Amino acid sequence: MPSREAFIEIGRLVCINYGKDSGKLGVILDICDTMTALVDGPNLKRGIYNFRRMAVTGIKLPISKSVKSTTLYKAWEAADLDGQFGKTSWGQKLARQERRKNLTDFERFKVKVLKAKKNKIIKSKLKELKN
Amino acid sequence: MPKQQRAPKWYPTEGPATGLTKTIEKKPQGVAKLRKSITPGTVLILLAGRFKGKRVVFLKQLESGLLLVTGPFKINGVPLRRVNQAYVIATSTKVDIAGIDTTGISDKPDEKTKRHFFSRVVAEQKEEGEGEFVSTEAKKSGLTEERKAMQVKVDESVIAAVEKTPMMKDYLKSRFSLEKGQFPHLMKF
């Protein structure tokens, strides 16, 4: 049983996790058949996506079946879905991955040095506690 | 064929001038276009040669099209050096070298002496060495006093700018390398 109530239904926020749209959010507008649904989102092209290519979130929009894109985006903004999703640990994880992917060379260097410093402090404290 | 109009045995290699051929004058090639990402003060990663992997500061593009870079010398051992754009990765990190004077450094051979700032200096061989005794004090070829002085002068301002940003000096000291799971075509510089 899923730990949260997250069903494939109209208005359900999903995250595409395969293909060139990977990482993008969309809302299910209609169910086409047993494997596909009509999905649309501000960064996503309105179209038919396979359930296998999406991961269901716990967030839902109260919209009716097959609304127009403009109506959807208005409801999206009103509910602040990007913000809601960003607050979840999943959303934060995606944001962290995105940040790490876009580090510049200098930032990567700083991360490496600071991480080593942090680990050194932790190791020395651990040694202290063990003794 | 009638006897008077027999086909000639030999033909000239080129046909008669028809006046239809065009002689296109070859345009001078011009200096290599500088990549948009490379501006004065950009930190570059050298990809080949003695200093491969080193991160250096870009100063200006010389007349020949090559890039003038400096370590700075005191930080990572790279002197005022010329580098080809093709063997360089431009990072998005910039050092503020607004006031630096690099006008004394040029690639263009002087008309009279045919030499420029980076021309090789040939060692003056000492006249000693009679017979089998070779002089062990042959003068080392390489740096002129002019170059050393220019290095110090330019590096002074670059180092001052580098020290303004925290960790920038250590960054320039370190060498670039790829670790496991890092792919250059997926990395942002």
Coordinates of N, CA, C and O in Angstrom, one line a residue, chain A residues 19-127:
Chain A
G19 N 12.9 10.2 -20.6 CA 12.8 10.8 -21.9 C 13.3 12.3 -21.8 O 13.8 12.7 -20.8
K20 N 13.1 13.0 -22.9 CA 13.7 14.3 -23.0 C 12.9 15.3 -22.1 O 13.4 16.4 -21.7
D21 N 11.7 15.0 -21.6 CA 11.0 15.8 -20.7 C 11.2 15.5 -19.2 O 10.5 15.9 -18.3
S22 N 12.2 14.6 -19.0 CA 12.5 14.1 -17.7 C 12.7 15.2 -16.7 O 13.4 16.2 -16.9
G23 N 12.0 15.1 -15.6 CA 12.1 16.1 -14.5 C 11.0 17.2 -14.5 O 10.9 18.0 -13.7
K24 N 10.2 17.2 -15.6 CA 9.2 18.2 -15.7 C 7.9 17.8 -15.0 O 7.5 16.6 -15.0
L25 N 7.1 18.8 -14.6 CA 5.9 18.5 -13.9 C 4.7 18.7 -14.9 O 4.7 19.6 -15.7
G26 N 3.7 17.9 -14.7 CA 2.5 18.0 -15.5 C 1.3 17.6 -14.7 O 1.4 17.0 -13.6
V27 N 0.1 17.9 -15.2 CA -1.1 17.5 -14.5 C -1.9 16.6 -15.5 O -2.0 16.8 -16.7
I28 N -2.5 15.5 -14.9 CA -3.2 14.6 -15.7 C -4.6 15.2 -16.0 O -5.3 15.6 -15.1
L29 N -4.9 15.4 -17.3 CA -6.1 16.0 -17.7 C -7.2 15.0 -18.1 O -8.4 15.3 -18.0
D30 N -6.8 13.8 -18.6 CA -7.7 12.8 -19.0 C -7.0 11.5 -19.1 O -5.8 11.5 -19.4
I31 N -7.7 10.4 -18.9 CA -7.1 9.1 -19.1 C -7.5 8.6 -20.5 O -8.7 8.6 -20.8
C32 N -6.6 8.2 -21.3 CA -6.9 7.8 -22.6 C -7.2 6.3 -22.7 O -8.2 5.9 -23.2
D33 N -6.2 5.5 -22.2 CA -6.5 4.1 -22.1 C -5.8 3.5 -20.9 O -5.3 4.3 -20.0
T34 N -5.6 2.2 -20.9 CA -5.0 1.6 -19.7 C -3.5 2.0 -19.4 O -3.0 1.9 -18.3
M35 N -2.9 2.5 -20.5 CA -1.5 2.8 -20.4 C -1.1 4.3 -20.5 O 0.0 4.7 -20.2
T36 N -2.0 5.1 -21.0 CA -1.7 6.5 -21.3 C -2.7 7.5 -20.8 O -3.8 7.2 -20.6
A37 N -2.2 8.7 -20.6 CA -3.0 9.8 -20.2 C -2.7 11.1 -20.9 O -1.6 11.3 -21.4
L38 N -3.6 12.0 -20.9 CA -3.4 13.4 -21.5 C -2.8 14.2 -20.4 O -3.4 14.4 -19.3
V39 N -1.6 14.7 -20.6 CA -0.9 15.5 -19.5 C -0.5 16.8 -20.1 O -0.1 16.9 -21.3
D40 N -0.5 17.8 -19.3 CA -0.1 19.2 -19.7 C 0.5 19.9 -18.5 O 0.2 19.7 -17.4
G41 N 1.5 20.8 -18.8 CA 2.1 21.6 -17.8 C 2.8 22.8 -18.4 O 2.9 22.8 -19.6
P42 N 3.1 23.8 -17.6 CA 3.7 25.0 -18.2 C 5.0 24.7 -19.0 O 5.2 25.4 -20.0
N43 N 5.8 23.8 -18.5 CA 7.0 23.5 -19.3 C 6.9 22.3 -20.2 O 7.9 21.8 -20.8
L44 N 5.7 21.7 -20.2 CA 5.5 20.4 -20.8 C 4.6 20.6 -22.0 O 3.6 21.3 -21.9
K45 N 4.9 19.9 -23.1 CA 4.0 20.0 -24.2 C 2.8 19.1 -24.0 O 2.9 18.0 -23.5
R46 N 1.6 19.7 -24.2 CA 0.4 19.0 -23.9 C 0.3 17.8 -24.9 O 0.5 17.9 -26.1
G47 N 0.2 16.6 -24.3 CA 0.1 15.4 -25.1 C -0.1 14.2 -24.3 O -0.4 14.2 -23.1
I48 N 0.0 13.1 -25.0 CA -0.3 11.8 -24.4 C 1.0 11.2 -23.9 O 1.9 11.0 -24.7
Y49 N 1.0 10.9 -22.6 CA 2.2 10.3 -22.0 C 1.8 9.0 -21.4 O 0.7 8.8 -20.9
N50 N 2.8 8.1 -21.4 CA 2.6 6.7 -20.9 C 2.8 6.8 -19.4 O 3.7 7.5 -18.9
F51 N 2.0 6.0 -18.7 CA 2.1 6.0 -17.2 C 3.4 5.5 -16.7 O 3.9 5.9 -15.7
R52 N 4.0 4.7 -17.6 CA 5.4 4.2 -17.2 C 6.4 5.3 -17.2 O 7.5 5.1 -16.6
R53 N 6.1 6.4 -17.9 CA 7.1 7.5 -18.0 C 6.9 8.5 -17.0 O 7.5 9.6 -17.0
M54 N 5.9 8.3 -16.1 CA 5.7 9.4 -15.1 C 5.6 8.8 -13.7 O 5.3 7.6 -13.5
A55 N 5.9 9.7 -12.7 CA 5.9 9.3 -11.3 C 4.8 10.2 -10.7 O 4.8 11.4 -10.8
V56 N 4.0 9.6 -9.9 CA 2.8 10.3 -9.4 C 3.2 11.0 -8.1 O 3.8 10.4 -7.2
T57 N 2.8 12.2 -7.9 CA 3.1 12.9 -6.7 C 1.8 12.9 -5.8 O 0.8 12.4 -6.2
G58 N 1.9 13.5 -4.6 CA 0.8 13.5 -3.7 C -0.1 14.7 -3.9 O -1.0 14.9 -3.1
I59 N 0.2 15.5 -4.9 CA -0.5 16.8 -5.0 C -1.5 16.7 -6.1 O -1.3 16.1 -7.1
K60 N -2.7 17.4 -5.9 CA -3.8 17.3 -6.8 C -4.4 18.7 -7.0 O -4.5 19.5 -6.2
L61 N -4.8 18.9 -8.3 CA -5.4 20.2 -8.7 C -6.9 19.9 -8.9 O -7.3 18.9 -9.5
P62 N -7.8 20.8 -8.3 CA -9.2 20.5 -8.5 C -9.7 21.1 -9.9 O -10.3 22.1 -10.0
I63 N -9.4 20.3 -10.9 CA -9.9 20.8 -12.3 C -10.8 19.7 -12.9 O -10.8 18.6 -12.4
S64 N -11.5 20.1 -13.9 CA -12.3 19.1 -14.6 C -11.6 18.5 -15.8 O -10.5 19.0 -16.2
K65 N -12.2 17.6 -16.4 CA -11.6 16.8 -17.4 C -11.2 17.6 -18.6 O -12.0 18.5 -19.1
S66 N -10.0 17.4 -19.2 CA -9.6 18.0 -20.4 C -9.7 19.5 -20.5 O -10.3 20.1 -21.5
V67 N -9.3 20.2 -19.5 CA -9.4 21.7 -19.6 C -8.4 22.2 -20.6 O -7.4 21.6 -20.9
K68 N -8.7 23.5 -21.0 CA -7.8 24.1 -21.9 C -6.5 24.4 -21.2 O -6.4 24.6 -20.0
S69 N -5.4 24.6 -22.0 CA -4.1 24.9 -21.4 C -4.1 26.1 -20.6 O -3.6 26.2 -19.5
T70 N -4.7 27.2 -21.1 CA -4.8 28.5 -20.4 C -5.5 28.4 -19.1 O -5.0 28.9 -18.1
T71 N -6.6 27.6 -19.1 CA -7.3 27.4 -17.8 C -6.4 26.7 -16.8 O -6.4 27.0 -15.6
L72 N -5.8 25.7 -17.3 CA -4.9 24.8 -16.5 C -3.8 25.7 -15.9 O -3.5 25.6 -14.7
Y73 N -3.1 26.6 -16.7 CA -2.0 27.3 -16.2 C -2.5 28.3 -15.1 O -1.8 28.6 -14.1
K74 N -3.7 28.9 -15.3 CA -4.3 29.8 -14.3 C -4.5 29.1 -13.0 O -4.1 29.6 -11.9
A75 N -5.1 27.8 -13.0 CA -5.3 27.0 -11.8 C -3.9 26.7 -11.2 O -3.8 26.6 -10.0
W76 N -2.9 26.4 -12.1 CA -1.6 26.0 -11.6 C -1.0 27.2 -10.8 O -0.4 26.9 -9.7
E77 N -1.1 28.4 -11.4 CA -0.5 29.5 -10.6 C -1.3 29.8 -9.3 O -0.6 30.1 -8.3
A78 N -2.6 29.7 -9.4 CA -3.4 29.9 -8.2 C -3.0 29.0 -7.1 O -3.0 29.4 -5.9
A79 N -2.8 27.7 -7.4 CA -2.5 26.7 -6.4 C -1.0 26.7 -6.1 O -0.6 26.1 -5.1
D80 N -0.2 27.4 -6.9 CA 1.2 27.5 -6.8 C 1.8 26.1 -6.7 O 2.5 25.7 -5.7
L81 N 1.6 25.3 -7.7 CA 2.0 23.9 -7.7 C 3.5 23.8 -7.7 O 4.1 22.9 -7.0
D82 N 4.2 24.7 -8.4 CA 5.7 24.6 -8.4 C 6.2 24.8 -7.0 O 7.1 24.1 -6.5
G83 N 5.6 25.7 -6.2 CA 6.0 26.0 -4.8 C 5.7 24.8 -4.0 O 6.5 24.4 -3.1
Q84 N 4.5 24.3 -4.1 CA 4.0 23.1 -3.3 C 5.0 21.9 -3.5 O 5.4 21.3 -2.6
F85 N 5.3 21.7 -4.8 CA 6.2 20.6 -5.1 C 7.6 20.8 -4.6 O 8.3 19.9 -4.1
G86 N 8.0 22.1 -4.7 CA 9.3 22.5 -4.3 C 9.6 22.2 -2.8 O 10.7 22.0 -2.3
K87 N 8.4 22.3 -2.0 CA 8.6 22.1 -0.6 C 8.7 20.7 -0.2 O 9.3 20.4 0.9
T88 N 8.2 19.8 -1.0 CA 8.3 18.4 -0.7 C 9.8 17.9 -0.8 O 10.6 18.5 -1.5
S89 N 10.1 16.8 -0.1 CA 11.5 16.4 -0.1 C 11.9 15.9 -1.5 O 13.0 16.0 -1.9
W90 N 10.9 15.4 -2.3 CA 11.2 15.0 -3.7 C 11.6 16.2 -4.5 O 12.6 16.2 -5.2
G91 N 10.8 17.3 -4.3 CA 11.1 18.5 -5.1 C 12.4 19.1 -4.7 O 13.1 19.5 -5.6
Q92 N 12.7 19.0 -3.4 CA 14.0 19.6 -3.0 C 15.1 18.7 -3.5 O 16.2 19.3 -3.9
K93 N 14.9 17.4 -3.6 CA 16.0 16.5 -4.2 C 16.2 16.9 -5.6 O 17.4 17.0 -6.1
L94 N 15.1 17.1 -6.4 CA 15.3 17.4 -7.8 C 16.0 18.7 -8.0 O 16.9 18.9 -8.8
A95 N 15.7 19.7 -7.1 CA 16.3 21.0 -7.2 C 17.8 20.9 -6.9 O 18.7 21.5 -7.5
R96 N 18.1 20.0 -5.9 CA 19.5 19.8 -5.5 C 20.3 19.2 -6.6 O 21.4 19.6 -6.9
Q97 N 19.7 18.2 -7.3 CA 20.3 17.5 -8.5 C 20.6 18.5 -9.6 O 21.7 18.5 -10.2
E98 N 19.6 19.4 -9.8 CA 19.7 20.4 -10.9 C 20.9 21.3 -10.5 O 21.7 21.7 -11.4
R99 N 20.9 21.8 -9.3 CA 22.0 22.7 -8.9 C 23.4 22.1 -9.0 O 24.3 22.7 -9.5
R100 N 23.5 20.8 -8.7 CA 24.8 20.1 -8.8 C 25.2 19.9 -10.2 O 26.4 20.0 -10.5
K101 N 24.2 19.7 -11.1 CA 24.5 19.5 -12.5 C 25.0 20.8 -13.1 O 25.8 20.7 -14.0
N102 N 24.6 21.9 -12.6 CA 24.9 23.2 -13.2 C 26.0 24.0 -12.5 O 26.2 25.1 -12.6
L103 N 26.8 23.3 -11.6 CA 27.9 23.9 -11.0 C 29.0 24.3 -12.0 O 29.2 23.5 -12.9
T104 N 29.6 25.5 -11.8 CA 30.7 25.8 -12.7 C 31.9 25.2 -12.1 O 32.0 24.6 -11.0
D105 N 33.0 25.3 -12.9 CA 34.3 24.7 -12.5 C 34.8 25.2 -11.2 O 35.2 24.4 -10.3
F106 N 34.7 26.5 -11.0 CA 35.1 27.1 -9.7 C 34.3 26.6 -8.5 O 34.8 26.3 -7.5
E107 N 33.0 26.5 -8.8 CA 32.1 26.0 -7.7 C 32.3 24.6 -7.4 O 32.3 24.2 -6.2
R108 N 32.6 23.8 -8.4 CA 33.0 22.4 -8.2 C 34.2 22.3 -7.3 O 34.3 21.5 -6.4
F109 N 35.2 23.2 -7.6 CA 36.4 23.2 -6.8 C 36.1 23.5 -5.3 O 36.6 22.8 -4.4
K110 N 35.3 24.5 -5.1 CA 35.0 25.0 -3.8 C 34.2 23.9 -3.0 O 34.5 23.6 -1.8
V111 N 33.3 23.2 -3.7 CA 32.6 22.1 -3.1 C 33.5 21.0 -2.6 O 33.5 20.5 -1.5
K112 N 34.5 20.7 -3.5 CA 35.5 19.6 -3.2 C 36.3 20.0 -1.9 O 36.4 19.1 -1.0
V113 N 36.8 21.2 -1.9 CA 37.6 21.6 -0.8 C 36.8 21.7 0.5 O 37.3 21.2 1.6
L114 N 35.6 22.3 0.5 CA 34.8 22.4 1.7 C 34.3 21.1 2.2 O 34.3 20.9 3.4
K115 N 34.0 20.2 1.3 CA 33.6 18.8 1.7 C 34.7 18.1 2.4 O 34.5 17.5 3.5
A116 N 35.9 18.3 1.9 CA 37.1 17.6 2.5 C 37.3 18.2 3.9 O 37.5 17.4 4.9
K117 N 37.1 19.5 4.0 CA 37.3 20.2 5.3 C 36.2 19.7 6.3 O 36.6 19.3 7.5
K118 N 35.0 19.6 5.9 CA 33.9 19.1 6.7 C 34.1 17.7 7.2 O 34.0 17.4 8.4
N119 N 34.5 16.9 6.3 CA 34.8 15.5 6.6 C 35.9 15.3 7.6 O 35.9 14.4 8.5
K120 N 36.9 16.2 7.5 CA 38.1 16.1 8.4 C 37.6 16.5 9.8 O 38.0 15.8 10.8
I121 N 36.7 17.5 9.9 CA 36.2 17.9 11.2 C 35.4 16.8 11.9 O 35.6 16.4 13.0
I122 N 34.6 16.2 11.0 CA 33.7 15.1 11.5 C 34.5 13.9 12.0 O 34.3 13.4 13.1
K123 N 35.6 13.6 11.2 CA 36.4 12.4 11.6 C 37.1 12.7 12.9 O 37.2 11.8 13.7
S124 N 37.6 13.9 13.1 CA 38.4 14.2 14.3 C 37.5 14.2 15.5 O 37.8 13.7 16.6
K125 N 36.2 14.7 15.3 CA 35.3 14.7 16.4 C 34.9 13.2 16.8 O 34.8 12.9 18.0
L126 N 34.7 12.4 15.8 CA 34.4 11.0 16.0 C 35.5 10.3 16.7 O 35.2 9.5 17.7
K127 N 36.7 10.6 16.3 CA 37.8 10.0 17.0 C 37.9 10.3 18.5 O 38.1 9.5 19.4

